[in-house]
Amino acid sequence: MAKYLLLKHYRGAPAAVNDVPMDRWTPDEVDAHIRYMGDFAARLEASGEFVDGQALAPTGMWVRSDGGGRPPVTDGPFAETKDLIAGWMIIDVDSEARAIELAGELSSAPGAGGAPIHEWLEVRPFLTEPPTMTD
Amino acid sequence: MEIDELELRSLVPRALAVLVRRGADFATAEDAVQDALLRALHTWAGDPPRDPMAWLVTVAWRAFLDRTRSETARRIREQRVDAEPAPGATSSDDDTLQLYVLCAHPSLSAASAIALTLRAVGGLTTRQIAEAYLVPEATMAQRISRAKRTLAGERFERPGDLTTVMRVLYLVFNEGYSGDVDLAAEAIRLARQLAATTTDPEAEGLLALMLLHHARRASRTRADGSIVTLAEQDRERWDSTLAAEGIDILHRALARDRLGEYQAQAAIAALHVDAPTFAETDWVQIVEWYDELSAITDTPIVRLNRALAVGEADGAPAGLAALARVPAGTARRTAAAAHLHERNGELELAARLYVDAAREATNVPERTHQTRQAARVNQLLARRLDGAPG
């Protein structure tokens, strides 16, 4: 089994095929989308492939140490051009092919007009623990 | 015979009090009782003891002796083992109350006080608490150990202030539930126990507040977790038994004529529960209770909720005027503004504010709800344009 991170972006990903902001959908289309996402996670739990899923607020800031007993320096809010992560799902699957298959399903969640969004998701393999046997 | 987990958990603070009164230090005694609790959960299922309290005290006392290795502990052991009190030793309500106060000590952070209260008074296992708060079990175990180190040297017999205790229970109630423990139900159980051990009418106010909110719980979310607003809730699904109990307890508390913030909040919740429909809600009286509440604790969130009630009692312009006195940056202020502007007929502004409210939301159901509100108002606007002449 191998773990993969599926990353969804608020900004910074290539434009989705069905690229309409959610507040321009109908309330029923919003409901259908939420239902699809919930069902997707439930299906992965049932198949033993779900690890975690979290959503992030669009707010936040950069922080770095300023050294020498001074409080950390902050820089924010984020610039409108910054690549911005919206949330993630972590899956534990047999193969890269399966990770891609699942990311594809997640990307086809319904959006405006009930049509799939076809948004771009980032799929990133985890670095793993070294194997017990190396030869 | 099945073990009743709730009954077992209710024995935990009493067993802990017995150990402390025998001279055990609080931190080690608390660990020892947790050891005994875990053993009870494992072994009682098939074969529960005839005297569960005596069993728990005996096993916890042995665990305490196993855990203590210092010179002092040896001394306690030498002195105490022979003179071990009869099993089944009881503890009093005062002991329980002191445990509540100690676990909610002002030197503890809210998160630590919550964790310690749930374990030492609530009788939950570290794993259950960790699951409920979605952190690893080892993290929760550390949080509890650190809390107890902070308390080292605090006297158990210290008379205390119930304000922090009630605050902790209020926070537990508000957490809702995840994992296999229903934290709202657990908070109610602990508030009930607290109200039974003190004459402070605020403890009854807190219990009434929890019961009145809990009565509406089933109607507040859909099966998919999405939010149902008060106006849309199916009032047939409100639990009338819990509501009636909450109202009874509130009346008893109010009769003592020592009003506090929990009683005032419970009075507002009671007026909602009393209303046969949203339209028939007694908003005027609710605003009066918010005025009472502001006099006790004038917080931004009280002002915000008051503004929404004023909007219902006196119309959206009055609500917006009241909202102007709520500081910017208050949680859910933008959502309240969106709602009041929509009621005031300013749909374009309302739609923009709902989008902002979604961006500011601090949880997923709230974000979805505000997005859906924006979608709904934008749909109204689109229809209006379609239907417009020319």
XYZ file of C-alpha atoms in Angstrom:
525
model
C 0.000 0.000 0.000
C 1.163 3.541 -0.657
C -0.143 6.809 0.616
C -1.042 9.685 -1.663
C -2.064 13.238 -0.924
C -4.816 14.648 -3.139
C -4.583 18.435 -2.979
C -7.348 20.795 -3.966
C -6.497 24.447 -4.647
C -8.514 27.613 -4.182
C -6.068 29.274 -6.559
C -3.020 28.277 -8.538
C -4.304 25.145 -10.284
C -5.044 25.244 -14.018
C -8.648 26.325 -14.684
C -11.318 23.637 -14.339
C -13.459 22.705 -17.333
C -16.712 23.730 -15.595
C -15.241 26.774 -13.842
C -18.111 28.651 -12.147
C -17.835 30.032 -8.575
C -20.027 28.071 -6.180
C -22.219 31.042 -5.202
C -23.359 31.131 -8.866
C -24.652 27.567 -8.725
C -28.220 26.820 -7.644
C -28.729 25.722 -4.022
C -29.650 22.240 -5.288
C -26.380 22.039 -7.235
C -24.490 22.986 -4.047
C -26.321 20.202 -2.189
C -25.556 17.675 -4.935
C -21.847 18.574 -4.786
C -21.677 18.219 -1.003
C -23.486 14.889 -1.212
C -21.052 13.604 -3.860
C -18.040 14.550 -1.713
C -19.549 12.901 1.378
C -20.393 9.731 -0.564
C -16.898 9.620 -2.067
C -15.226 9.722 1.366
C -17.677 7.139 2.736
C -16.925 4.805 -0.188
C -13.162 5.064 0.450
C -13.691 4.350 4.133
C -15.696 1.271 3.193
C -12.955 0.073 0.825
C -10.249 0.638 3.451
C -8.466 3.315 1.418
C -9.400 6.479 3.324
C -6.867 8.003 5.739
C -7.823 11.628 6.302
C -9.546 14.585 4.736
C -9.417 18.195 5.881
C -10.526 21.560 4.566
C -8.528 24.758 5.064
C -9.817 28.296 5.475
C -8.709 30.651 2.703
C -7.220 33.010 5.270
C -3.734 32.765 6.765
C -0.307 34.374 6.662
C 3.418 33.802 6.205
C 5.420 33.535 9.417
C 9.174 33.423 9.983
C 11.471 33.696 12.974
C 13.155 37.045 13.425
C 15.781 35.540 15.758
C 17.253 36.896 18.965
C 14.272 36.864 21.314
C 12.210 38.956 18.925
C 8.659 37.857 18.137
C 8.182 36.102 14.781
C 7.605 38.274 11.721
C 4.269 37.807 9.957
C 3.256 38.737 6.456
C -0.360 38.539 5.416
C -3.058 38.231 4.320
C -1.988 36.270 1.258
C -1.618 38.121 -2.030
C -4.423 37.470 -4.529
C -1.913 35.786 -6.835
C -0.629 33.259 -4.330
C -1.203 29.584 -4.967
C -3.694 28.658 -2.232
C -4.528 25.173 -0.970
C -8.198 24.539 -0.133
C -7.893 21.122 1.436
C -6.669 17.613 1.097
C -7.573 13.982 1.182
C -5.032 11.307 2.090
C -5.606 7.859 0.626
C -3.765 4.589 1.118
C -3.940 2.547 -2.082
C -2.330 -0.363 -3.906
C -0.870 1.562 -6.786
C -0.300 4.895 -8.435
C -2.887 3.872 -11.013
C -5.511 3.537 -8.284
C -4.544 6.944 -6.827
C -5.014 8.520 -10.258
C -8.332 6.723 -10.741
C -9.646 8.052 -7.408
C -8.374 11.590 -8.042
C -10.233 11.468 -11.361
C -13.449 10.508 -9.603
C -13.011 13.292 -7.065
C -12.361 15.775 -9.852
C -15.623 14.868 -11.561
C -17.788 16.003 -8.625
C -20.876 17.802 -9.982
C -20.849 21.600 -10.214
C -22.777 24.309 -12.059
C -25.629 22.949 -14.155
C -25.110 19.552 -12.533
C -22.167 18.922 -14.893
C -18.845 17.546 -13.578
C -16.382 20.270 -12.549
C -13.348 18.447 -14.014
C -11.074 20.474 -11.732
C -7.349 19.832 -11.534
C -6.188 18.075 -8.366
C -2.582 17.647 -7.332
C -1.629 14.015 -6.591
C 1.503 13.604 -4.471
C 3.036 10.318 -3.257
C 4.242 10.262 0.360
C 7.865 9.444 1.046
C 7.769 6.220 3.037
C 9.657 4.533 5.861
C 12.729 2.634 4.640
C 11.961 -1.051 4.022
C 13.075 -3.631 6.581
C 14.797 -5.755 3.940
C 16.952 -3.964 1.421
C 18.599 -6.899 -0.348
C -25.314 -9.206 33.339
C -24.203 -6.280 31.189
C -22.063 -3.596 32.722
C -23.555 -0.199 32.524
C -20.745 1.993 31.265
C -22.428 5.157 32.500
C -22.768 3.681 35.965
C -19.134 2.612 35.928
C -18.088 6.104 34.870
C -20.129 7.692 37.640
C -18.028 5.680 40.130
C -14.744 7.102 38.823
C -14.760 10.496 40.612
C -15.950 8.838 43.805
C -13.170 6.247 43.712
C -10.661 9.007 43.016
C -11.910 10.990 46.024
C -11.520 7.923 48.238
C -7.893 7.457 47.158
C -7.094 11.123 47.713
C -8.669 11.036 51.160
C -6.500 8.029 51.987
C -3.464 10.210 51.347
C -2.684 9.484 47.701
C -1.511 12.462 45.664
C -4.057 13.591 43.117
C -1.919 13.036 40.003
C -0.956 9.438 40.779
C -4.370 8.585 42.189
C -5.978 9.811 38.989
C -3.699 7.588 36.878
C -4.423 4.669 39.194
C -8.175 5.104 38.861
C -7.775 5.250 35.071
C -5.858 1.933 35.265
C -8.701 0.439 37.295
C -11.294 1.829 34.887
C -9.553 0.233 31.899
C -9.395 -3.098 33.735
C -13.055 -2.819 34.639
C -13.977 -2.164 31.011
C -12.027 -5.285 30.011
C -13.036 -7.697 32.728
C -16.507 -6.694 33.868
C -18.217 -7.463 30.587
C -18.606 -11.139 31.357
C -18.477 -11.036 35.113
C -19.204 -7.764 36.914
C -18.405 -7.641 40.655
C -21.195 -7.585 43.208
C -19.926 -4.328 44.714
C -18.506 -2.344 41.778
C -17.425 0.599 43.932
C -15.432 -1.615 46.320
C -13.838 -3.400 43.344
C -12.847 -0.121 41.707
C -11.378 1.325 44.913
C -9.423 -1.853 45.700
C -7.984 -2.202 42.184
C -7.220 1.516 41.962
C -5.505 1.456 45.359
C -3.300 -1.445 44.281
C -2.505 0.361 41.051
C -1.604 3.419 43.099
C 0.785 1.385 45.249
C 2.345 -0.172 42.118
C 2.813 3.248 40.611
C 4.459 4.846 43.622
C 8.091 4.019 44.127
C 9.398 6.945 46.150
C 10.379 7.038 49.808
C 7.209 8.936 50.636
C 5.135 6.351 48.868
C 6.783 3.539 50.789
C 5.969 5.369 53.958
C 2.346 5.759 52.904
C 2.307 2.091 51.954
C 3.660 0.973 55.314
C 1.213 3.127 57.169
C -1.807 2.474 55.032
C -1.814 -1.079 53.789
C -2.499 -2.475 57.247
C -5.013 0.184 58.022
C -6.697 -0.051 54.629
C -10.250 1.191 55.065
C -13.081 -1.190 54.413
C -13.895 -1.626 50.731
C -16.902 0.286 49.583
C -15.812 3.421 51.383
C -18.051 6.197 50.230
C -17.281 9.704 49.180
C -19.454 12.738 49.529
C -20.937 15.283 47.153
C -18.403 17.752 48.529
C -15.579 15.530 47.275
C -17.093 15.481 43.797
C -17.523 19.235 43.834
C -13.898 19.701 44.862
C -12.798 17.469 42.001
C -14.764 19.602 39.550
C -13.138 22.762 40.914
C -9.632 21.295 40.861
C -9.946 19.998 37.289
C -11.154 23.411 36.100
C -8.427 25.276 37.987
C -7.787 28.759 36.530
C -4.090 27.956 36.066
C -5.031 25.368 33.402
C -5.668 26.168 29.763
C -9.216 25.469 28.581
C -8.062 22.435 26.574
C -6.253 20.965 29.596
C -9.132 21.619 31.974
C -11.558 19.963 29.548
C -9.367 16.883 29.126
C -8.771 16.494 32.851
C -12.430 17.017 33.737
C -13.567 14.424 31.207
C -11.112 11.882 32.579
C -11.133 12.496 36.344
C -14.768 13.515 36.783
C -16.353 12.107 33.634
C -14.623 8.734 33.839
C -13.768 8.680 30.128
C -10.674 6.880 28.901
C -7.817 8.836 27.351
C -8.583 7.156 24.037
C -12.224 8.255 24.087
C -11.244 11.850 24.862
C -8.597 11.813 22.127
C -11.106 10.492 19.583
C -13.662 13.088 20.584
C -11.171 15.914 20.056
C -9.525 14.336 16.983
C -5.986 14.244 18.351
C -3.658 11.223 18.765
C -4.091 9.335 22.045
C -0.451 10.018 23.027
C -1.036 13.748 22.614
C -4.106 13.656 24.825
C -2.238 11.585 27.436
C 0.516 14.228 27.507
C -2.026 17.026 27.808
C -3.528 15.344 30.858
C -0.127 14.649 32.463
C 0.954 18.244 31.964
C -2.304 19.510 33.417
C -1.699 17.429 36.516
C 1.885 18.691 36.830
C 0.508 22.241 36.694
C -1.814 21.345 39.549
C 0.924 19.801 41.718
C 0.796 21.484 45.099
C -2.791 22.661 44.717
C -4.809 21.645 47.731
C -7.635 19.240 47.020
C -9.664 20.633 49.888
C -9.661 24.104 48.440
C -13.075 25.735 48.272
C -13.467 27.034 44.795
C -15.159 29.135 42.270
C -17.696 27.398 40.066
C -17.317 29.922 37.227
C -14.457 28.034 35.602
C -16.177 24.668 36.176
C -19.290 25.851 34.354
C -17.192 27.354 31.584
C -15.465 23.992 31.043
C -18.782 22.104 30.888
C -20.188 24.724 28.516
C -17.203 24.229 26.186
C -17.575 20.441 26.312
C -21.264 20.766 25.433
C -20.493 23.035 22.515
C -18.046 20.567 21.008
C -20.880 18.317 19.825
C -19.649 14.853 19.082
C -17.267 12.750 17.078
C -15.802 9.396 18.008
C -17.886 7.071 20.151
C -18.605 9.562 22.909
C -21.403 12.093 22.648
C -19.788 15.081 24.327
C -23.048 17.034 24.542
C -24.698 14.171 26.420
C -21.587 13.835 28.581
C -21.666 17.567 29.407
C -25.322 17.241 30.385
C -24.507 14.303 32.668
C -21.744 16.287 34.357
C -23.862 19.464 34.601
C -26.636 17.397 36.176
C -24.190 16.034 38.729
C -22.841 19.536 39.374
C -26.317 21.000 39.846
C -27.051 18.242 42.362
C -24.004 19.093 44.466
C -24.294 22.881 44.692
C -26.923 25.474 45.525
C -25.632 27.956 42.933
C -28.637 28.671 40.652
C -26.224 29.200 37.755
C -25.437 25.473 37.803
C -29.147 24.853 37.230
C -29.160 27.622 34.627
C -26.345 25.871 32.773
C -28.110 22.503 32.955
C -31.367 24.060 31.711
C -29.515 25.779 28.868
C -27.946 22.495 27.765
C -31.236 20.574 27.966
C -33.088 23.233 25.966
C -30.443 23.195 23.220
C -30.172 19.424 23.258
C -33.954 19.177 22.798
C -33.534 20.800 19.379
C -30.463 18.896 18.303
C -32.061 16.337 15.983
C -33.704 19.082 13.960
C -30.613 21.260 13.580
C -28.772 19.228 10.949
C -29.786 17.158 7.939
C -28.554 13.613 7.425
C -25.604 14.949 5.387
C -24.534 17.225 8.268
C -25.792 20.437 6.666
C -27.278 23.182 8.847
C -31.016 23.757 9.254
C -31.733 27.294 10.493
C -34.071 27.906 13.419
C -36.721 29.272 11.037
C -36.645 26.056 8.950
C -36.442 23.510 11.776
C -39.190 20.921 12.054
C -40.516 21.735 15.527
C -42.271 18.376 15.686
C -38.829 16.826 16.033
C -37.920 18.816 19.123
C -37.698 16.615 22.200
C -40.569 17.899 24.338
C -39.544 15.840 27.393
C -36.060 17.365 27.504
C -37.496 20.815 26.818
C -40.041 20.509 29.632
C -37.328 19.373 32.020
C -35.142 22.304 30.977
C -37.963 24.772 31.540
C -38.757 23.284 34.981
C -35.138 23.531 36.074
C -34.898 27.076 34.734
C -37.991 28.145 36.707
C -36.503 26.685 39.892
C -33.272 28.593 39.292
C -34.983 31.892 38.448
C -37.118 31.610 41.589
C -33.957 31.999 43.659
C -33.600 35.494 42.282
C -29.863 35.401 41.588
C -29.743 35.893 37.852
C -26.609 34.945 35.943
C -25.536 34.554 32.342
C -26.501 30.886 32.008
C -29.991 31.470 33.391
C -30.455 34.394 30.985
C -29.257 32.301 28.027
C -31.536 29.452 29.124
C -34.480 31.874 29.308
C -33.843 32.846 25.669
C -33.585 29.177 24.664
C -36.840 28.476 26.551
C -38.672 31.213 24.618
C -37.558 29.614 21.351
C -38.681 26.174 22.482
C -42.034 27.607 23.638
C -42.861 29.131 20.256
C -45.185 26.957 18.137
C -43.705 28.486 14.953
C -40.793 30.761 14.117
C -43.245 33.566 13.264
C -44.945 33.254 16.649
C -41.694 33.595 18.610
C -41.890 36.213 21.353
C -39.018 38.304 19.967
C -39.824 41.287 22.170
C -39.264 39.238 25.298
C -36.165 37.661 23.765
C -34.701 41.145 23.200
C -35.476 41.970 26.849
C -33.558 38.876 27.945
C -30.640 39.904 25.723
C -30.692 43.261 27.512
C -30.492 41.415 30.850
C -27.666 39.291 29.454
C -25.760 42.380 28.223
C -26.034 43.875 31.696
C -24.321 40.757 33.103
C -21.810 40.185 30.317
C -21.562 42.690 27.495
C -19.665 40.618 24.925
C -19.615 41.121 21.148
C -21.377 37.783 20.622
C -24.230 38.798 22.952
C -24.588 42.094 21.047
C -24.568 40.193 17.756
C -27.334 37.805 18.811
C -29.281 40.706 20.273
C -29.079 42.521 16.929
C -30.582 39.482 15.168
C -33.412 39.357 17.746
C -34.006 43.107 17.332
C -34.220 42.514 13.583
C -37.079 40.062 14.189
C -38.810 42.156 16.870
C -38.547 45.626 15.294
C -37.615 45.002 11.675
C -34.423 44.763 9.663
C -33.445 48.492 9.860
C -33.524 48.351 13.678
C -31.523 45.116 13.555
C -28.918 46.731 11.282
C -28.683 49.718 13.647
C -28.043 47.326 16.551
C -25.519 45.424 14.435
C -23.567 48.649 13.867
C -22.595 48.481 17.555
C -21.007 45.020 17.139
C -17.245 45.323 16.599
C -15.905 44.335 13.180
C -14.179 40.969 13.270
C -16.723 39.383 15.629
C -17.356 35.781 14.567
C -20.475 35.441 12.381
C -20.971 39.216 12.157
C -20.793 39.107 8.357
C -23.343 36.268 8.264
C -25.695 38.294 10.488
C -25.218 41.363 8.260
C -26.004 39.286 5.155
C -29.201 37.996 6.757
C -30.376 41.433 7.923
C -29.600 43.109 4.579
C -31.478 40.345 2.759
C -34.500 40.942 5.009
C -34.100 44.633 4.270
C -34.487 43.896 0.555
C -30.862 44.639 -0.397
C -30.257 41.418 -2.316
C -27.061 42.338 -4.222
C -25.371 43.420 -0.994
C -26.716 40.363 0.839
C -25.330 37.996 -1.835
C -21.877 39.592 -1.589
C -21.970 39.394 2.213
C -22.993 35.714 2.145
C -19.931 35.003 -0.026
C -17.771 36.882 2.508
C -19.458 34.978 5.350
C -18.597 31.678 3.647
C -14.967 32.780 3.347
C -14.892 33.707 7.056
C -16.650 30.529 8.259
C -14.695 28.461 10.765
C -16.285 25.090 10.028
C -17.311 23.208 6.911
C -21.110 23.012 7.508
C -21.187 26.763 8.206
C -19.189 27.465 5.059
C -21.492 25.291 2.967
C -24.531 26.938 4.528
C -23.343 30.470 3.716
C -22.344 29.445 0.186
C -25.797 27.961 -0.292
C -27.363 31.213 0.993
C -25.303 33.173 -1.549
C -26.412 30.745 -4.270
C -30.059 31.133 -3.216
C -29.977 34.944 -3.254
C -28.096 35.009 -6.574
C -30.783 32.723 -7.999
C -33.482 35.168 -6.776
C -31.596 38.011 -8.446
C -31.227 36.089 -11.719
C -34.963 35.291 -11.773
C -35.749 38.934 -11.102
C -33.608 39.933 -14.092
C -35.227 37.268 -16.296
C -38.684 38.425 -15.303
C -37.924 42.123 -15.646
C -39.757 43.890 -18.475
C -37.716 44.968 -21.501
